[in-house]
Short mmCIF file of C-alpha atoms in Angstrom, two decimals:
data_model
loop_
_atom_site.label_atom_id
_atom_site.label_comp_id
_atom_site.label_asym_id
_atom_site.label_seq_id
_atom_site.Cartn_x
_atom_site.Cartn_y
_atom_site.Cartn_z
CA ALA A 1 -51.54 3.93 -7.69
CA GLU A 2 -51.99 2.79 -11.24
CA LEU A 3 -50.68 -0.62 -12.21
CA ALA A 4 -47.68 -0.63 -14.51
CA THR A 5 -48.57 -1.38 -18.12
CA THR A 6 -47.17 -4.42 -19.87
CA GLU A 7 -44.95 -2.16 -21.96
CA ALA A 8 -43.53 -0.43 -18.89
CA ALA A 9 -42.93 -3.75 -17.18
CA ALA A 10 -41.11 -5.06 -20.23
CA GLY A 11 -38.99 -1.92 -20.30
CA ALA A 12 -38.09 -2.33 -16.63
CA ALA A 13 -37.13 -5.96 -17.24
CA GLY A 14 -34.95 -4.91 -20.13
CA ALA A 15 -33.27 -2.28 -17.96
CA ALA A 16 -32.59 -4.91 -15.29
CA VAL A 17 -30.97 -7.16 -17.89
CA ASP A 18 -28.86 -4.23 -19.14
CA SER A 19 -27.75 -3.46 -15.57
CA SER A 20 -26.81 -7.09 -14.93
CA THR A 21 -24.85 -7.19 -18.18
CA ALA A 22 -23.10 -3.94 -17.32
CA ILE A 23 -22.11 -5.18 -13.87
CA ALA A 24 -20.83 -8.45 -15.33
CA ALA A 25 -18.73 -6.50 -17.85
CA ALA A 26 -17.30 -4.31 -15.10
CA ALA A 27 -16.47 -7.36 -13.00
CA ALA A 28 -14.71 -8.97 -15.95
CA ALA A 29 -12.69 -5.81 -16.49
CA ALA A 30 -11.71 -5.78 -12.82
CA ALA A 31 -10.57 -9.39 -13.00
CA ALA A 32 -8.42 -8.73 -16.07
CA PRO A 33 -4.78 -7.72 -15.58
CA ALA A 34 -4.42 -3.95 -15.25
CA ALA A 35 -3.06 -2.23 -18.32
CA SER A 36 0.40 -0.76 -18.03
CA THR A 37 0.27 2.91 -17.21
CA ALA A 38 1.82 5.02 -19.94
CA GLY A 39 5.21 6.29 -18.90
CA GLY A 40 6.32 3.52 -16.53
CA VAL A 41 6.10 2.86 -12.79
CA ILE A 42 3.64 4.72 -10.56
CA LEU A 43 4.83 5.25 -6.96
CA LEU A 44 1.44 5.93 -5.40
CA GLY A 45 -0.30 2.71 -4.39
CA LYS A 46 2.81 0.52 -4.56
CA THR A 47 3.42 -1.89 -1.69
CA ALA A 48 6.53 -1.66 0.48
CA ALA A 49 7.93 -4.74 -1.28
CA GLU A 50 7.34 -3.25 -4.73
CA LEU A 51 9.05 0.00 -3.77
CA ALA A 52 11.95 -1.94 -2.25
CA ASP A 53 12.38 -3.77 -5.56
CA LEU A 54 12.40 -0.45 -7.44
CA VAL A 55 14.98 1.06 -5.11
CA GLN A 56 17.16 -2.04 -5.36
CA HIS A 57 16.90 -1.93 -9.16
CA CYS A 58 18.19 1.65 -9.00
CA GLY A 59 21.12 0.60 -6.83
CA GLN A 60 19.92 2.70 -3.91
CA PRO A 61 19.90 1.80 -0.19
CA THR A 62 16.72 0.18 1.14
CA TYR A 63 15.66 3.19 3.22
CA ARG A 64 15.06 5.18 0.02
CA SER A 65 11.77 3.29 -0.43
CA LYS A 66 10.44 4.83 2.80
CA GLN A 67 11.60 8.24 1.63
CA LEU A 68 9.65 7.81 -1.61
CA VAL A 69 6.48 7.01 0.34
CA GLU A 70 6.98 9.98 2.64
CA GLY A 71 7.63 12.30 -0.28
CA VAL A 72 4.48 11.34 -2.17
CA LEU A 73 2.21 11.30 0.89
CA GLN A 74 3.54 14.71 1.91
CA GLY A 75 2.28 16.24 -1.33
CA ALA A 76 4.81 15.62 -4.09
CA HIS A 77 2.96 15.82 -7.41
CA SER A 78 6.03 15.03 -9.50
CA ILE A 79 9.33 13.25 -8.99
CA GLN A 80 11.06 16.64 -8.85
CA ASP A 81 8.84 17.55 -5.87
CA ILE A 82 10.31 14.71 -3.76
CA LYS A 83 12.96 16.75 -1.97
CA ASN A 84 13.99 14.17 0.64
CA ILE A 85 15.99 12.11 -1.88
CA PRO A 86 19.20 13.07 -3.72
CA THR A 87 18.98 14.99 -6.99
CA ALA A 88 20.81 12.20 -8.81
CA PHE A 89 18.19 9.66 -7.65
CA ARG A 90 15.36 11.93 -8.78
CA GLN A 91 16.96 12.23 -12.20
CA GLN A 92 17.42 8.45 -12.32
CA LEU A 93 13.72 7.88 -11.55
CA GLN A 94 12.68 10.39 -14.20
CA GLY A 95 14.94 8.66 -16.71
CA LEU A 96 13.16 5.38 -15.97
CA GLY A 97 9.78 7.04 -16.54
CA VAL A 98 8.72 6.75 -12.88
CA LYS A 99 5.83 9.04 -11.86
CA THR A 100 4.10 9.88 -8.60
CA GLY A 101 0.59 9.08 -9.88
CA ARG A 102 -1.00 12.40 -8.91
CA SER A 103 -3.78 13.93 -11.00
CA VAL A 104 -4.60 17.54 -11.94
CA ILE A 105 -7.63 19.45 -10.64
CA HIS A 106 -9.68 20.19 -13.76
CA HIS A 107 -12.62 21.95 -12.09
CA GLN A 108 -13.73 22.73 -8.54
CA VAL A 109 -17.02 23.94 -7.02
CA LYS A 110 -17.95 24.69 -3.40
CA ALA A 111 -21.38 24.50 -1.73
CA PRO A 112 -22.54 26.86 1.06
CA ASP A 113 -22.13 24.05 3.64
CA GLY A 114 -18.45 23.67 2.76
CA THR A 115 -18.81 20.55 0.61
CA GLN A 116 -16.48 20.67 -2.38
CA LYS A 117 -16.77 18.73 -5.64
CA LEU A 118 -13.65 18.25 -7.75
CA LEU A 119 -13.16 17.01 -11.27
CA LEU A 120 -9.74 15.39 -11.53
CA GLN A 121 -8.02 14.89 -14.86
CA LEU A 122 -6.23 11.57 -15.22
CA GLU A 123 -3.04 10.99 -17.17
CA GLU A 124 -4.85 10.00 -20.37
CA GLY A 125 -7.10 13.07 -20.20
CA ARG A 126 -10.26 11.46 -18.85
CA VAL A 127 -12.01 13.16 -15.93
CA ILE A 128 -13.39 11.66 -12.70
CA GLU A 129 -15.32 13.18 -9.81
CA THR A 130 -14.53 13.21 -6.10
CA VAL A 131 -16.29 15.03 -3.25
CA GLY A 132 -15.07 16.30 0.11
CA ILE A 133 -17.68 16.63 2.87
CA PRO A 134 -16.61 18.44 6.06
CA ILE A 135 -18.60 17.61 9.20
CA THR A 136 -18.38 18.96 12.74
CA GLU A 137 -19.46 16.31 15.23
CA ASP A 138 -19.06 16.43 19.03
CA SER A 139 -16.82 19.49 18.61
CA LYS A 140 -14.56 17.48 16.29
CA ASN A 141 -13.96 18.38 12.66
CA ARG A 142 -14.18 15.36 10.39
CA LEU A 143 -13.69 15.04 6.64
CA THR A 144 -15.41 12.45 4.46
CA VAL A 145 -14.35 11.73 0.89
CA CYS A 146 -16.73 10.24 -1.65
CA VAL A 147 -14.42 8.60 -4.20
CA SER A 148 -14.95 7.31 -7.71
CA SER A 149 -13.77 3.79 -8.48
CA GLN A 150 -14.42 3.91 -12.24
CA VAL A 151 -14.23 6.30 -15.17
CA GLY A 152 -17.93 6.60 -15.98
CA CYS A 153 -20.40 4.01 -14.76
CA PRO A 154 -21.88 0.83 -16.30
CA MET A 155 -25.24 1.26 -14.52
CA ARG A 156 -26.52 3.97 -16.92
CA CYS A 157 -29.12 5.32 -14.47
CA THR A 158 -31.33 7.80 -16.33
CA PHE A 159 -31.08 10.41 -13.55
CA CYS A 160 -27.25 10.34 -13.39
CA ALA A 161 -25.02 12.40 -15.69
CA THR A 162 -22.06 10.09 -15.02
CA GLY A 163 -24.04 7.03 -16.06
CA LYS A 164 -25.18 8.69 -19.28
CA GLY A 165 -21.55 9.07 -20.29
CA GLY A 166 -21.08 5.30 -20.25
CA PHE A 167 -18.34 3.15 -18.76
CA ALA A 168 -14.71 3.60 -19.83
CA ARG A 169 -12.58 1.63 -17.37
CA ASN A 170 -11.94 0.76 -13.73
CA LEU A 171 -9.67 3.04 -11.74
CA ARG A 172 -6.35 1.73 -10.52
CA PRO A 173 -5.55 1.84 -6.78
CA HIS A 174 -3.27 4.87 -7.14
CA GLU A 175 -6.04 6.84 -8.83
CA ILE A 176 -8.31 6.20 -5.84
CA ILE A 177 -5.62 7.10 -3.30
CA ASP A 178 -4.96 10.29 -5.29
CA GLN A 179 -8.55 11.42 -4.73
CA VAL A 180 -8.14 11.09 -0.96
CA LEU A 181 -4.83 12.98 -0.97
CA THR A 182 -6.25 15.74 -3.17
CA ILE A 183 -9.27 16.31 -0.94
CA SER A 184 -7.00 16.33 2.11
CA GLU A 185 -4.82 18.97 0.46
CA VAL A 186 -7.79 21.12 -0.60
CA PHE A 187 -9.23 21.14 2.92
CA SER A 188 -5.84 21.16 4.69
CA GLN A 189 -7.27 18.44 6.87
CA ARG A 190 -6.75 14.73 7.40
CA VAL A 191 -9.43 12.49 5.89
CA SER A 192 -11.34 10.44 8.47
CA ASN A 193 -13.86 8.56 6.28
CA ILE A 194 -13.96 7.23 2.73
CA GLY A 195 -17.21 6.32 1.03
CA GLY A 196 -18.82 5.94 -2.35
CA GLN A 197 -21.07 3.76 -4.47
CA HIS A 198 -19.01 1.13 -6.21
CA THR A 199 -19.41 -1.83 -8.53
CA LEU A 200 -15.66 -2.28 -8.16
CA VAL A 201 -14.56 -3.19 -4.65
CA VAL A 202 -11.10 -4.75 -5.08
CA SER A 203 -9.21 -1.61 -6.13
CA THR A 204 -11.04 0.49 -3.57
CA LEU A 205 -10.09 -1.79 -0.68
CA LYS A 206 -6.52 -2.20 -1.95
CA ALA A 207 -6.21 1.59 -2.08
CA CYS A 208 -7.33 1.87 1.55
CA MET A 209 -5.32 -0.99 3.02
CA PRO A 210 -1.76 0.41 3.12
CA LYS A 211 -2.49 2.83 5.97
CA GLY A 212 -5.66 1.30 7.40
CA THR A 213 -6.34 4.44 9.44
CA VAL A 214 -9.61 5.54 7.90
CA CYS A 215 -13.14 4.19 7.99
CA VAL A 216 -14.20 2.78 4.63
CA CYS A 217 -17.87 2.58 3.58
CA VAL A 218 -18.37 0.69 0.33
CA CYS A 219 -21.88 0.48 -1.16
CA VAL A 220 -22.09 -2.10 -3.94
CA CYS A 221 -24.53 -1.46 -6.81
CA ARG A 222 -26.83 -4.37 -7.55
#
C-alpha cells in the first residue's frame, strides 16, 4: 500500500482535531441545563416524584400520577388520548400546557428483512431517525431499536448523511423514550434491546432507567 502523503496526513490530523472539538462541544451542550420545552411540562420521561408534584399542583389525588404514566405508555399521543383520567383533569392539564411528549412519524420505509426506518418530527419541526430491527432467535421474536440521541451529529463523517447536516442539539430523555414507544407501536411488539452510536450517554441512560427491562447497548464515538 502506498504511504500517505504529507498533505493527506495533515488533512487527517485536521479532521481529528475537528472531531475532538465537535465532541467537546456536544459534551458541553449535554452538561448545560436543558432548555424549556415550548408549551410547558412533558409527561414522558418524568420521574415518579416529578409526576407526583404535578398531580399535587393540580389538586388531584396521588394515584393520578400512576394513571398518567399508564396512559402515555399505553399509546396516548395527546392529553385528550389519556382516557383513564377524568375529563376535567385532562382539560386542566391542557390549560397548563402539559403535553405527552410524543412525536409524529414524518416518513417510514421498510426493508425486505422487516427492518423499518422512521423519520420522526419533533415539536420544533426538526427530524430525527430511528430504526426497528426484528430478529427471530431460538424461536423467539425479538425487537431491537437503534435510537438517535441527538438532532444531527457533531462528528461530520464524510460517508454519513446525518453528519453532513451538522449538529443542532442533544435530544431530551422523553424524545429518546418516544422513539422506543413508536417502534413498539409500529411493530405491535415489545422492544427487547436498545442500541445506537452516541456521543451523548446521559440522556440515553436516563431514558432507559425508569423501566430497566430492556438491554441497552451504548457505543460512544471517539
